CSV table of C-alpha atoms in Angstrom, one decimal:
chain,number,residue,atom,x,y,z
K,1,UNK,CA,0.0,0.1,-0.3
K,2,UNK,CA,1.2,3.7,-1.2
K,3,UNK,CA,2.3,5.8,1.5
K,4,UNK,CA,-0.2,8.4,2.5
K,5,UNK,CA,1.9,11.8,0.7
K,6,UNK,CA,3.8,13.7,3.2
K,7,UNK,CA,2.3,17.3,3.9
K,8,UNK,CA,4.3,20.8,4.9
K,9,UNK,CA,2.3,23.7,6.6
K,10,UNK,CA,3.2,27.1,5.7
K,11,UNK,CA,2.6,30.3,8.4
K,12,UNK,CA,2.9,34.0,7.0
K,13,UNK,CA,2.6,36.5,9.4
K,14,UNK,CA,1.5,39.7,7.2
K,15,UNK,CA,0.5,43.3,8.2
K,16,UNK,CA,-3.2,42.3,7.7
K,17,UNK,CA,-3.5,39.2,8.1
K,18,UNK,CA,-1.8,35.6,9.5
K,19,UNK,CA,-2.0,33.3,6.0
K,20,UNK,CA,-1.8,29.5,6.3
K,21,UNK,CA,-1.1,26.6,3.5
K,22,UNK,CA,-1.3,23.2,3.3
K,23,UNK,CA,1.5,22.0,0.5
K,24,UNK,CA,2.0,18.6,-0.8
K,25,UNK,CA,4.5,16.4,-1.9
K,26,UNK,CA,4.0,17.4,-5.5
K,27,UNK,CA,4.1,21.6,-4.2
K,28,UNK,CA,0.6,21.8,-4.8
K,29,UNK,CA,-2.1,23.8,-2.5
K,30,UNK,CA,-4.1,21.3,-0.8
K,31,UNK,CA,-5.9,23.9,1.6
K,32,UNK,CA,-5.6,27.8,2.9
K,33,UNK,CA,-7.0,29.9,5.8
K,34,UNK,CA,-6.5,33.3,6.7
K,35,UNK,CA,-7.6,35.0,10.1
K,36,UNK,CA,-7.5,39.3,10.3
K,37,UNK,CA,-5.2,41.8,12.2
K,38,UNK,CA,-5.8,45.5,12.9
K,39,UNK,CA,-2.7,48.3,13.1
K,40,UNK,CA,-2.7,50.9,15.7
K,41,UNK,CA,-1.5,54.8,14.8
K,42,UNK,CA,-1.3,56.0,18.4
K,43,UNK,CA,0.2,59.6,17.1
K,44,UNK,CA,1.1,59.8,13.9
K,45,UNK,CA,3.8,58.3,11.9
K,46,UNK,CA,3.4,55.4,14.6
K,47,UNK,CA,2.1,52.0,13.6
K,48,UNK,CA,2.3,48.9,16.5
K,49,UNK,CA,0.7,46.0,16.9
K,50,UNK,CA,0.1,44.1,19.9
K,51,UNK,CA,2.1,40.6,20.0
K,52,UNK,CA,-0.6,38.6,21.1
K,53,UNK,CA,-3.2,39.5,18.2
K,54,UNK,CA,-0.7,37.7,15.7
K,55,UNK,CA,-0.7,34.4,18.3
K,56,UNK,CA,-4.6,34.3,18.7
K,57,UNK,CA,-4.5,35.1,15.0
K,58,UNK,CA,-2.0,32.4,14.2
K,59,UNK,CA,-4.0,29.9,16.1
K,60,UNK,CA,-7.3,31.0,14.5
K,61,UNK,CA,-5.8,30.3,11.1
K,62,UNK,CA,-3.9,26.9,11.4
K,63,UNK,CA,-7.2,25.2,13.2
K,64,UNK,CA,-9.2,26.7,10.0
K,65,UNK,CA,-6.7,24.1,8.0
K,66,UNK,CA,-6.6,21.4,10.1
K,67,UNK,CA,-10.4,21.3,9.4
K,68,UNK,CA,-9.5,20.4,5.5
K,69,UNK,CA,-6.1,18.2,6.1
K,70,UNK,CA,-5.4,15.4,7.9
K,71,UNK,CA,-2.7,16.9,10.5
K,72,UNK,CA,-0.6,13.9,11.0
K,73,UNK,CA,0.5,13.7,7.7
K,74,UNK,CA,2.1,17.3,8.2
K,75,UNK,CA,5.9,16.6,8.8
K,76,UNK,CA,7.5,20.3,8.9
K,77,UNK,CA,6.7,23.7,9.2
K,78,UNK,CA,7.8,27.0,7.5
K,79,UNK,CA,7.2,30.6,8.8
K,80,UNK,CA,7.2,34.0,7.1
K,81,UNK,CA,6.8,37.2,8.4
K,82,UNK,CA,6.3,40.6,8.0
K,83,UNK,CA,9.9,42.4,8.2
K,84,UNK,CA,11.8,44.9,10.4
K,85,UNK,CA,9.6,44.9,13.6
K,86,UNK,CA,10.8,45.0,17.0
K,87,UNK,CA,9.0,42.5,19.3
K,88,UNK,CA,10.7,43.2,23.0
K,89,UNK,CA,10.6,40.9,25.7
K,90,UNK,CA,11.8,40.7,29.3
K,91,UNK,CA,13.9,37.8,30.7
K,92,UNK,CA,10.7,35.7,31.3
K,93,UNK,CA,9.6,36.0,27.3
K,94,UNK,CA,6.8,38.6,28.0
K,95,UNK,CA,6.3,41.4,26.0
K,96,UNK,CA,7.6,44.7,27.2
K,97,UNK,CA,5.4,46.9,24.6
K,98,UNK,CA,3.5,47.0,21.2
K,99,UNK,CA,5.8,45.6,18.2
K,100,UNK,CA,6.6,48.7,16.4
K,101,UNK,CA,6.6,47.8,12.9
K,102,UNK,CA,8.1,48.0,9.8
K,103,UNK,CA,6.1,51.1,8.1
K,104,UNK,CA,6.8,53.1,11.5
K,105,UNK,CA,8.4,56.4,11.3
K,106,UNK,CA,9.3,58.0,14.2
K,107,UNK,CA,12.7,57.2,14.2
K,108,UNK,CA,14.6,59.8,11.7
K,109,UNK,CA,16.8,61.1,14.0
K,110,UNK,CA,17.8,58.1,15.4
K,111,UNK,CA,18.9,57.3,11.7
K,112,UNK,CA,21.2,59.9,11.2
K,113,UNK,CA,22.7,58.9,14.4
K,114,UNK,CA,23.3,54.7,13.2
K,115,UNK,CA,24.7,56.5,9.9
K,116,UNK,CA,27.8,57.8,11.8
K,117,UNK,CA,28.6,54.7,12.7
K,118,UNK,CA,32.4,53.7,11.3
K,119,UNK,CA,31.9,51.2,8.4
K,120,UNK,CA,28.1,51.2,9.0
K,121,UNK,CA,26.9,51.1,5.5
K,122,UNK,CA,29.9,48.4,4.6
K,123,UNK,CA,28.7,46.3,7.2
K,124,UNK,CA,24.6,46.6,6.4
K,125,UNK,CA,24.4,47.3,3.3
K,126,UNK,CA,22.1,49.2,3.5
K,127,UNK,CA,21.0,53.6,4.2
K,128,UNK,CA,19.7,53.4,8.3
K,129,UNK,CA,15.7,53.9,7.5
K,130,UNK,CA,13.0,54.4,10.0
K,131,UNK,CA,11.7,51.3,8.9
K,132,UNK,CA,14.5,48.9,10.2
K,133,UNK,CA,14.9,47.3,13.5
K,134,UNK,CA,18.1,49.2,14.8
K,135,UNK,CA,16.7,52.5,14.9
K,136,UNK,CA,13.4,51.2,16.8
K,137,UNK,CA,15.8,50.4,19.4
K,138,UNK,CA,17.7,53.1,20.2
K,139,UNK,CA,14.2,55.1,19.8
K,140,UNK,CA,12.7,53.2,22.7
K,141,UNK,CA,16.3,53.5,24.8
K,142,UNK,CA,15.9,57.5,24.4
K,143,UNK,CA,12.3,57.4,25.0
K,144,UNK,CA,11.3,54.7,26.9
K,145,UNK,CA,14.1,53.8,29.3
K,146,UNK,CA,12.1,52.2,31.3
K,147,UNK,CA,11.3,49.5,28.7
K,148,UNK,CA,14.9,49.7,27.4
K,149,UNK,CA,16.5,48.5,30.8
K,150,UNK,CA,13.9,45.3,31.1
K,151,UNK,CA,14.8,44.0,27.6
K,152,UNK,CA,15.9,40.7,27.7
K,153,UNK,CA,15.1,39.2,23.7
K,154,UNK,CA,14.1,41.5,20.6
K,155,UNK,CA,12.6,39.4,18.3
K,156,UNK,CA,11.3,40.1,14.3
K,157,UNK,CA,7.2,39.3,14.1
K,158,UNK,CA,7.5,35.8,12.9
K,159,UNK,CA,10.2,34.8,15.3
K,160,UNK,CA,7.9,35.9,17.9
K,161,UNK,CA,5.5,33.3,16.4
K,162,UNK,CA,8.5,30.5,16.8
K,163,UNK,CA,8.6,31.1,20.3
K,164,UNK,CA,5.0,30.6,21.0
K,165,UNK,CA,5.4,27.6,18.1
K,166,UNK,CA,8.4,25.6,20.0
K,167,UNK,CA,10.1,27.7,22.8
K,168,UNK,CA,13.2,28.9,20.8
K,169,UNK,CA,14.4,31.8,20.1
K,170,UNK,CA,16.3,31.8,16.5
K,171,UNK,CA,15.7,33.7,13.6
K,172,UNK,CA,16.9,33.3,9.9
K,173,UNK,CA,19.7,35.3,7.7
K,174,UNK,CA,17.0,37.1,5.4
K,175,UNK,CA,15.1,38.4,8.3
K,176,UNK,CA,17.6,39.8,10.6
K,177,UNK,CA,19.7,41.3,7.4
K,178,UNK,CA,16.5,43.7,8.2
K,179,UNK,CA,17.4,44.7,11.2
K,180,UNK,CA,20.9,46.8,10.4
K,181,UNK,CA,22.9,44.6,12.8
K,182,UNK,CA,23.6,41.8,10.7
K,183,UNK,CA,27.0,41.7,8.6
K,184,UNK,CA,25.0,40.7,5.5
K,185,UNK,CA,28.2,39.4,4.0
K,186,UNK,CA,29.2,37.4,6.5
K,187,UNK,CA,25.4,36.5,7.2
K,188,UNK,CA,26.3,36.9,11.0
K,189,UNK,CA,25.3,39.7,13.6
K,190,UNK,CA,27.5,42.1,14.3
K,191,UNK,CA,29.1,43.4,17.5
K,192,UNK,CA,29.4,46.9,16.3
K,193,UNK,CA,26.5,47.6,15.5
K,194,UNK,CA,24.8,45.7,18.4
K,195,UNK,CA,26.9,48.3,20.8
K,196,UNK,CA,26.1,51.1,18.5
K,197,UNK,CA,22.1,50.6,20.1
K,198,UNK,CA,23.2,49.8,23.5
K,199,UNK,CA,22.6,45.7,22.9
K,200,UNK,CA,25.2,42.6,23.0
K,201,UNK,CA,24.1,39.3,21.0
K,202,UNK,CA,22.9,38.0,24.3
K,203,UNK,CA,19.7,40.2,23.4
K,204,UNK,CA,19.4,38.6,19.8
K,205,UNK,CA,17.9,35.2,18.1
K,206,UNK,CA,20.8,32.8,16.5
K,207,UNK,CA,20.9,33.5,13.3
K,208,UNK,CA,20.4,30.0,10.9
K,209,UNK,CA,19.8,29.6,7.5
K,210,UNK,CA,16.4,29.9,5.9
K,211,UNK,CA,16.2,25.7,5.4
K,212,UNK,CA,17.4,24.8,8.6
K,213,UNK,CA,15.2,23.7,11.1
K,214,UNK,CA,15.1,26.4,14.0
K,215,UNK,CA,13.4,24.4,17.0
K,216,UNK,CA,10.0,21.5,16.7
K,217,UNK,CA,6.5,21.8,17.5
K,218,UNK,CA,5.3,22.5,21.2
K,219,UNK,CA,3.9,19.2,22.7
K,220,UNK,CA,1.1,20.8,24.2
K,221,UNK,CA,0.7,22.2,20.6
K,222,UNK,CA,1.1,18.9,19.3
K,223,UNK,CA,-1.4,17.2,21.0
K,224,UNK,CA,-4.3,20.2,20.3
K,225,UNK,CA,-3.3,20.1,16.8
K,226,UNK,CA,-3.1,16.1,16.1
K,227,UNK,CA,0.3,16.6,15.0
K,228,UNK,CA,3.5,15.2,15.6
K,229,UNK,CA,6.4,17.6,17.3
K,230,UNK,CA,7.6,18.3,13.9
K,231,UNK,CA,10.9,20.6,12.8
K,232,UNK,CA,10.1,24.4,12.1
K,233,UNK,CA,12.1,25.6,9.4
K,234,UNK,CA,14.2,28.9,10.4
K,235,UNK,CA,12.3,30.6,7.7
K,236,UNK,CA,12.2,33.9,5.8
K,237,UNK,CA,11.3,37.2,5.8
K,238,UNK,CA,8.3,37.8,3.6
K,239,UNK,CA,9.7,39.0,0.2
K,240,UNK,CA,12.2,36.2,0.5
K,241,UNK,CA,9.7,33.2,1.4
K,242,UNK,CA,7.4,35.0,-0.9
K,243,UNK,CA,10.3,34.8,-3.6
K,244,UNK,CA,11.0,31.2,-2.8
K,245,UNK,CA,7.2,30.4,-3.0
K,246,UNK,CA,7.4,31.6,-7.1
K,247,UNK,CA,10.7,30.3,-7.6
K,248,UNK,CA,12.4,33.1,-7.3
K,249,UNK,CA,15.9,31.6,-6.3
K,250,UNK,CA,18.4,32.0,-8.9
K,251,UNK,CA,20.8,34.9,-9.8
K,252,UNK,CA,19.2,37.3,-12.0
K,253,UNK,CA,15.7,35.9,-11.2
K,254,UNK,CA,12.7,38.6,-10.1
K,255,UNK,CA,9.5,39.3,-8.5
K,256,UNK,CA,7.0,41.6,-7.7
K,257,UNK,CA,5.4,41.8,-4.8
K,258,UNK,CA,1.8,44.0,-4.7
K,259,UNK,CA,0.4,44.0,-0.9
K,260,UNK,CA,0.2,46.7,1.5
K,261,UNK,CA,4.3,48.2,0.2
K,262,UNK,CA,5.4,47.2,-3.1
K,263,UNK,CA,8.9,44.8,-3.2
K,264,UNK,CA,10.6,45.0,-6.5
K,265,UNK,CA,13.1,41.6,-5.5
K,266,UNK,CA,15.8,40.9,-7.8
K,267,UNK,CA,18.3,37.7,-7.2
K,268,UNK,CA,22.0,37.5,-6.5
K,269,UNK,CA,24.2,35.4,-5.8
K,270,UNK,CA,27.1,37.3,-4.4
K,271,UNK,CA,26.4,40.2,-1.8
K,272,UNK,CA,26.3,43.4,-3.6
K,273,UNK,CA,25.2,46.7,-2.6
K,274,UNK,CA,23.8,50.4,-3.4
K,275,UNK,CA,22.8,51.8,-0.2
K,276,UNK,CA,23.2,55.7,-1.8
K,277,UNK,CA,19.9,54.6,-3.8
K,278,UNK,CA,18.3,53.2,-0.9
K,279,UNK,CA,18.2,50.0,-2.8
K,280,UNK,CA,18.0,47.2,0.7
K,281,UNK,CA,20.9,44.5,0.1
K,282,UNK,CA,19.7,41.7,2.1
K,283,UNK,CA,20.4,38.1,2.4
K,284,UNK,CA,18.2,35.6,0.6
K,285,UNK,CA,16.4,32.7,2.5
K,286,UNK,CA,18.5,30.4,0.8
K,287,UNK,CA,22.4,29.4,1.6
K,288,UNK,CA,24.6,31.6,-0.2
K,289,UNK,CA,21.8,33.5,-2.0
K,290,UNK,CA,21.4,37.5,-1.3
K,291,UNK,CA,19.1,39.8,-2.7
K,292,UNK,CA,18.5,43.7,-3.5
K,293,UNK,CA,15.5,45.0,-3.2
K,294,UNK,CA,13.5,48.4,-3.7
K,295,UNK,CA,10.3,49.2,-1.3
K,296,UNK,CA,7.9,51.4,-1.2
K,297,UNK,CA,6.2,51.5,1.8
K,298,UNK,CA,2.3,52.3,0.0
K,299,UNK,CA,1.2,50.2,-3.0
K,300,UNK,CA,-2.5,48.2,-2.6
K,301,UNK,CA,-2.5,50.4,0.9
K,302,UNK,CA,-3.4,53.2,-1.7
K,303,UNK,CA,-6.3,51.4,-3.7
K,304,UNK,CA,-7.6,51.2,0.0
K,305,UNK,CA,-7.3,54.7,0.2
K,306,UNK,CA,-8.7,55.8,-2.0
K,307,UNK,CA,-11.4,54.1,-1.8
K,308,UNK,CA,-12.3,55.0,0.9
K,309,UNK,CA,-12.1,58.2,0.0
K,310,UNK,CA,-13.9,58.5,-3.4
K,311,UNK,CA,-16.9,56.6,-1.7
K,312,UNK,CA,-16.3,53.7,-3.8
K,313,UNK,CA,-16.3,51.4,-0.7
K,314,UNK,CA,-14.0,48.4,-1.8
K,315,UNK,CA,-11.3,48.2,-4.0
K,316,UNK,CA,-13.1,46.0,-6.9
K,317,UNK,CA,-15.4,48.8,-6.9
K,318,UNK,CA,-12.3,51.0,-7.6
K,319,UNK,CA,-11.0,49.1,-9.9
K,320,UNK,CA,-13.9,48.6,-12.5
K,321,UNK,CA,-14.7,52.0,-12.1
K,322,UNK,CA,-11.0,52.6,-13.2
K,323,UNK,CA,-11.1,50.3,-16.1
K,324,UNK,CA,-14.0,51.7,-17.5
K,325,UNK,CA,-12.8,54.8,-17.9
K,326,UNK,CA,-9.5,53.8,-18.6
K,327,UNK,CA,-6.3,55.5,-18.1
K,328,UNK,CA,-6.6,59.1,-19.7
K,329,UNK,CA,-3.3,61.0,-21.2
K,330,UNK,CA,-2.2,64.1,-18.4
K,331,UNK,CA,-4.9,63.0,-16.1
K,332,UNK,CA,-4.4,63.7,-12.1
K,333,UNK,CA,-1.1,62.7,-10.7
K,334,UNK,CA,-0.9,60.8,-7.6
K,335,UNK,CA,2.4,60.5,-5.0
K,336,UNK,CA,1.4,57.2,-3.0
K,337,UNK,CA,3.4,58.1,-0.2
K,338,UNK,CA,1.2,58.2,2.3
K,339,UNK,CA,2.8,57.5,5.5
K,340,UNK,CA,6.4,58.2,3.6
K,341,UNK,CA,8.8,56.4,1.6
K,342,UNK,CA,11.8,54.3,1.2
K,343,UNK,CA,13.4,53.8,-2.5
K,344,UNK,CA,14.5,56.0,-3.8
K,345,UNK,CA,13.7,58.9,-1.2
K,346,UNK,CA,14.1,57.4,2.3
K,347,UNK,CA,11.6,60.0,3.6
K,348,UNK,CA,9.6,59.2,6.3
K,349,UNK,CA,8.3,62.5,6.5
K,350,UNK,CA,6.8,62.5,2.9
K,351,UNK,CA,3.0,62.6,2.0
K,352,UNK,CA,0.5,61.5,-0.7
K,353,UNK,CA,-1.1,64.0,-3.1
K,354,UNK,CA,-3.0,64.4,-5.8
K,355,UNK,CA,-2.1,66.9,-8.4
K,356,UNK,CA,-3.4,67.9,-11.9
K,357,UNK,CA,-6.6,68.2,-10.4
K,358,UNK,CA,-9.7,70.0,-13.2
K,359,UNK,CA,-13.4,71.2,-12.5
K,360,UNK,CA,-13.7,67.6,-14.3
K,361,UNK,CA,-11.9,65.1,-12.1
K,362,UNK,CA,-14.4,62.8,-11.1
K,363,UNK,CA,-13.4,59.5,-8.7
K,364,UNK,CA,-12.4,57.4,-11.8
K,365,UNK,CA,-9.9,59.9,-12.8
K,366,UNK,CA,-9.0,59.6,-9.4
K,367,UNK,CA,-8.8,55.4,-9.2
K,368,UNK,CA,-7.0,55.6,-12.6
K,369,UNK,CA,-4.2,58.4,-10.9
K,370,UNK,CA,-3.9,56.0,-7.7
K,371,UNK,CA,-3.2,52.6,-9.7
K,372,UNK,CA,-1.0,55.0,-12.3
K,373,UNK,CA,1.3,56.5,-9.3
K,374,UNK,CA,2.2,53.4,-7.5
K,375,UNK,CA,3.5,52.0,-10.8
K,376,UNK,CA,5.7,55.0,-11.3
K,377,UNK,CA,6.7,54.5,-7.6
K,378,UNK,CA,7.5,50.9,-8.3
K,379,UNK,CA,9.4,52.3,-11.6
K,380,UNK,CA,11.4,54.4,-9.5
K,381,UNK,CA,12.5,51.4,-7.4
K,382,UNK,CA,12.8,49.3,-10.5
K,383,UNK,CA,15.1,52.0,-11.9
K,384,UNK,CA,17.5,51.6,-8.6
K,385,UNK,CA,18.1,48.3,-8.1
K,386,UNK,CA,18.6,47.9,-12.3
K,387,UNK,CA,21.2,51.2,-11.6
K,388,UNK,CA,23.5,48.1,-10.1
K,389,UNK,CA,23.7,46.0,-13.2
K,390,UNK,CA,20.9,43.2,-11.9
K,391,UNK,CA,18.2,43.7,-14.3
K,392,UNK,CA,15.9,41.3,-15.2
K,393,UNK,CA,13.7,41.1,-18.6
K,394,UNK,CA,10.9,39.0,-16.8
K,395,UNK,CA,8.9,39.7,-13.7
K,396,UNK,CA,7.0,37.4,-11.4
K,397,UNK,CA,4.1,39.4,-9.8
K,398,UNK,CA,2.3,38.1,-6.6
K,399,UNK,CA,0.1,39.8,-3.9
K,400,UNK,CA,-3.6,40.9,-3.9
K,401,UNK,CA,-2.8,44.0,-7.1
K,402,UNK,CA,-2.2,40.9,-9.1
K,403,UNK,CA,-5.4,39.9,-9.5
K,404,UNK,CA,-6.6,42.9,-11.3
K,405,UNK,CA,-5.6,42.1,-14.6
K,406,UNK,CA,-6.4,46.0,-15.7
K,407,UNK,CA,-3.6,47.5,-13.3
K,408,UNK,CA,-1.0,44.6,-13.9
K,409,UNK,CA,-1.5,45.3,-17.8
K,410,UNK,CA,-0.7,49.3,-16.6
K,411,UNK,CA,2.1,48.1,-14.5
K,412,UNK,CA,3.7,46.1,-17.1
K,413,UNK,CA,3.4,49.3,-20.1
K,414,UNK,CA,4.8,51.5,-17.1
K,415,UNK,CA,7.7,49.5,-16.1
K,416,UNK,CA,8.7,48.4,-19.4
K,417,UNK,CA,8.9,44.8,-18.3
K,418,UNK,CA,7.1,41.1,-19.3
K,419,UNK,CA,4.7,40.4,-16.0
K,420,UNK,CA,3.9,37.0,-16.0
K,421,UNK,CA,1.6,35.7,-12.7
K,422,UNK,CA,2.3,32.2,-11.9
K,423,UNK,CA,0.2,29.2,-10.2
K,424,UNK,CA,0.5,29.4,-6.1
K,425,UNK,CA,1.3,33.4,-6.4
K,426,UNK,CA,-1.9,34.5,-5.0
K,427,UNK,CA,-0.6,32.6,-1.3
K,428,UNK,CA,2.9,34.5,-1.7
K,429,UNK,CA,5.0,34.3,1.4
K,430,UNK,CA,2.5,31.3,3.2
K,431,UNK,CA,3.9,29.1,0.6
K,432,UNK,CA,7.5,30.0,0.5
K,433,UNK,CA,7.2,29.0,4.0
K,434,UNK,CA,5.7,26.1,3.2
K,435,UNK,CA,8.9,24.8,1.1
K,436,UNK,CA,11.5,26.0,3.4
K,437,UNK,CA,10.0,23.6,6.0
K,438,UNK,CA,10.0,21.0,3.3
K,439,UNK,CA,13.7,21.6,3.2
K,440,UNK,CA,14.3,21.8,6.9
K,441,UNK,CA,12.7,18.5,7.0
K,442,UNK,CA,14.2,16.9,3.6
K,443,UNK,CA,17.9,18.3,4.1
K,444,UNK,CA,18.4,16.1,0.8
K,445,UNK,CA,15.9,17.3,-1.6
K,446,UNK,CA,16.7,19.4,-4.6
K,447,UNK,CA,16.7,23.0,-4.6
K,448,UNK,CA,14.9,22.2,-8.2
K,449,UNK,CA,12.7,19.9,-6.6
K,450,UNK,CA,10.9,21.8,-4.0
K,451,UNK,CA,11.2,25.6,-5.5
K,452,UNK,CA,10.5,25.2,-9.4
K,453,UNK,CA,9.1,28.1,-10.9
K,454,UNK,CA,5.3,27.2,-11.0
K,455,UNK,CA,3.3,26.9,-14.1
K,456,UNK,CA,2.5,31.1,-16.3
K,457,UNK,CA,-1.1,31.7,-15.7
K,458,UNK,CA,-1.1,35.0,-17.3
K,459,UNK,CA,1.2,37.1,-19.1
K,460,UNK,CA,1.3,40.9,-19.6
K,461,UNK,CA,3.5,42.6,-22.4
K,462,UNK,CA,4.7,45.5,-22.2
K,463,UNK,CA,3.5,48.0,-25.2
K,464,UNK,CA,6.4,50.0,-26.7
K,465,UNK,CA,4.1,53.3,-27.4
K,466,UNK,CA,2.8,53.1,-24.1
K,467,UNK,CA,5.8,52.5,-21.6
K,468,UNK,CA,7.6,55.9,-23.5
K,469,UNK,CA,4.9,57.8,-22.8
K,470,UNK,CA,5.2,57.0,-19.0
K,471,UNK,CA,9.5,56.7,-19.3
K,472,UNK,CA,9.5,60.1,-21.4
K,473,UNK,CA,6.1,62.5,-19.9
K,474,UNK,CA,4.8,60.6,-16.8
K,475,UNK,CA,7.5,60.0,-15.0
K,476,UNK,CA,9.7,62.7,-14.7
K,477,UNK,CA,6.8,64.8,-14.1
K,478,UNK,CA,6.0,62.7,-10.8
K,479,UNK,CA,9.8,63.0,-9.6
K,480,UNK,CA,9.4,66.5,-10.4
K,481,UNK,CA,6.2,66.9,-8.6
K,482,UNK,CA,8.0,65.3,-5.2
K,483,UNK,CA,10.7,67.5,-5.5
K,484,UNK,CA,8.8,70.7,-5.4
K,485,UNK,CA,6.6,69.4,-2.2
K,486,UNK,CA,9.8,67.7,-0.4
K,487,UNK,CA,10.0,71.5,1.4
K,488,UNK,CA,6.1,71.0,2.4
K,489,UNK,CA,7.0,67.6,4.0
K,490,UNK,CA,9.2,69.5,7.0
K,491,UNK,CA,6.4,71.4,8.0
K,492,UNK,CA,4.1,68.6,8.3
K,493,UNK,CA,6.8,66.6,10.7
K,494,UNK,CA,6.6,69.7,12.6
K,495,UNK,CA,3.0,69.6,12.7
K,496,UNK,CA,3.6,66.1,15.0
K,497,UNK,CA,4.4,68.3,17.9
K,498,UNK,CA,2.2,71.5,17.2
K,499,UNK,CA,-1.0,69.3,16.7
K,500,UNK,CA,-1.8,68.8,20.6
K,501,UNK,CA,-1.4,72.0,21.7
K,502,UNK,CA,-3.6,73.4,18.7
K,503,UNK,CA,-6.7,71.3,19.6
K,504,UNK,CA,-6.1,72.6,23.1
K,505,UNK,CA,-6.8,76.4,21.4
K,506,UNK,CA,-10.2,78.1,21.9
């Protein structure tokens, strides 16, 4: 009798939800589930979540999915998650404060201080940006000293889930690279960078490769879920895991992720960096592999914003009206910097705006302007990465935004690249986490066997005339608009201090 097929559970801790998938030995997704999360913004430029909600949502998603598969057939778990978040624990493993998230912009002063650390960019391969973890700890050290003095461990979001699942303090090189504490070339913690924020290696989890086992499922959870005490892979940051999920694992392959944020991700077989372009240089979730990445903080989230602003109610409604109207030449222009920007501006104070408005502008025009503006921001990132010499002819697209054929074609025209969708791309990092789980459980399995590129389900070829229009007309206007508005963003930041006193005025 043939043995039952082995299954692999992937868990992805996103910003808006926890997603779980179960993959079989053929790489097919057998089941998926999700559980929502909410983000708190207690002050301007602040973005936080309670780690307890991560664990509650994870349990809910896993328990949903286990109703659809035989739990005993699951032989490994893989993890992925939102990067950069600072989860602060005391010596008993208790959470000390809400986690400060990747899109939090409060620590720009601390970033400037870190940039003065000798060898900073050579070690980290990156600019200091408020989204990264190290400046968040420097901020806590300055503004919440009583919390800082009690910090025993700093964990990234997915690694807090690992602690809950296994009781182990471990991470992987891809996620650790986004902290500014990692020597990205050597793939281990930098003592100098840790010391710059008042920490040392005792505060950090152990760094492993994403394909290595990093603990086993705790006995009480195994009993509750009807599983064995299976290995839990070190896993990867959400973008690295998403790349693994669609087979972006070899030098020169590239991926575009259209989630809450927008990410262009290109694989390199060696460490290279271009911090002056605000390009991120990180380790991949696979051994001896790195990647370059451009990040815009607001991508699909801009669609939610405009849908709400215009009364369309939801993103499908916005996309329907945009497609019915079509993108007009020389229409309204949208800058997508709702919570600041990373590549290429590294400006946490930047804010979104609509310009080029006329008396006949309506909500369909604003919808199209939003889709175009996000695309032009992604073009900024693509050009920054390509300035390093790492150029891809074809780009795999993943994430919720990829469900719109209208927007994906617009992006192909803006970027001037062939964009493809692949089977499984809609589950993104969770599928990559499941693949990493399999590699942890089966170290002799080949990368080609476990991480093939899934079949192409749709392809979008760029229109040469439209690309020329975007590149020669709209993109220069987009860049000039940012430069003209940039002085106003500094004044907006000062408003963070003035606003409470203004509220108190009669």
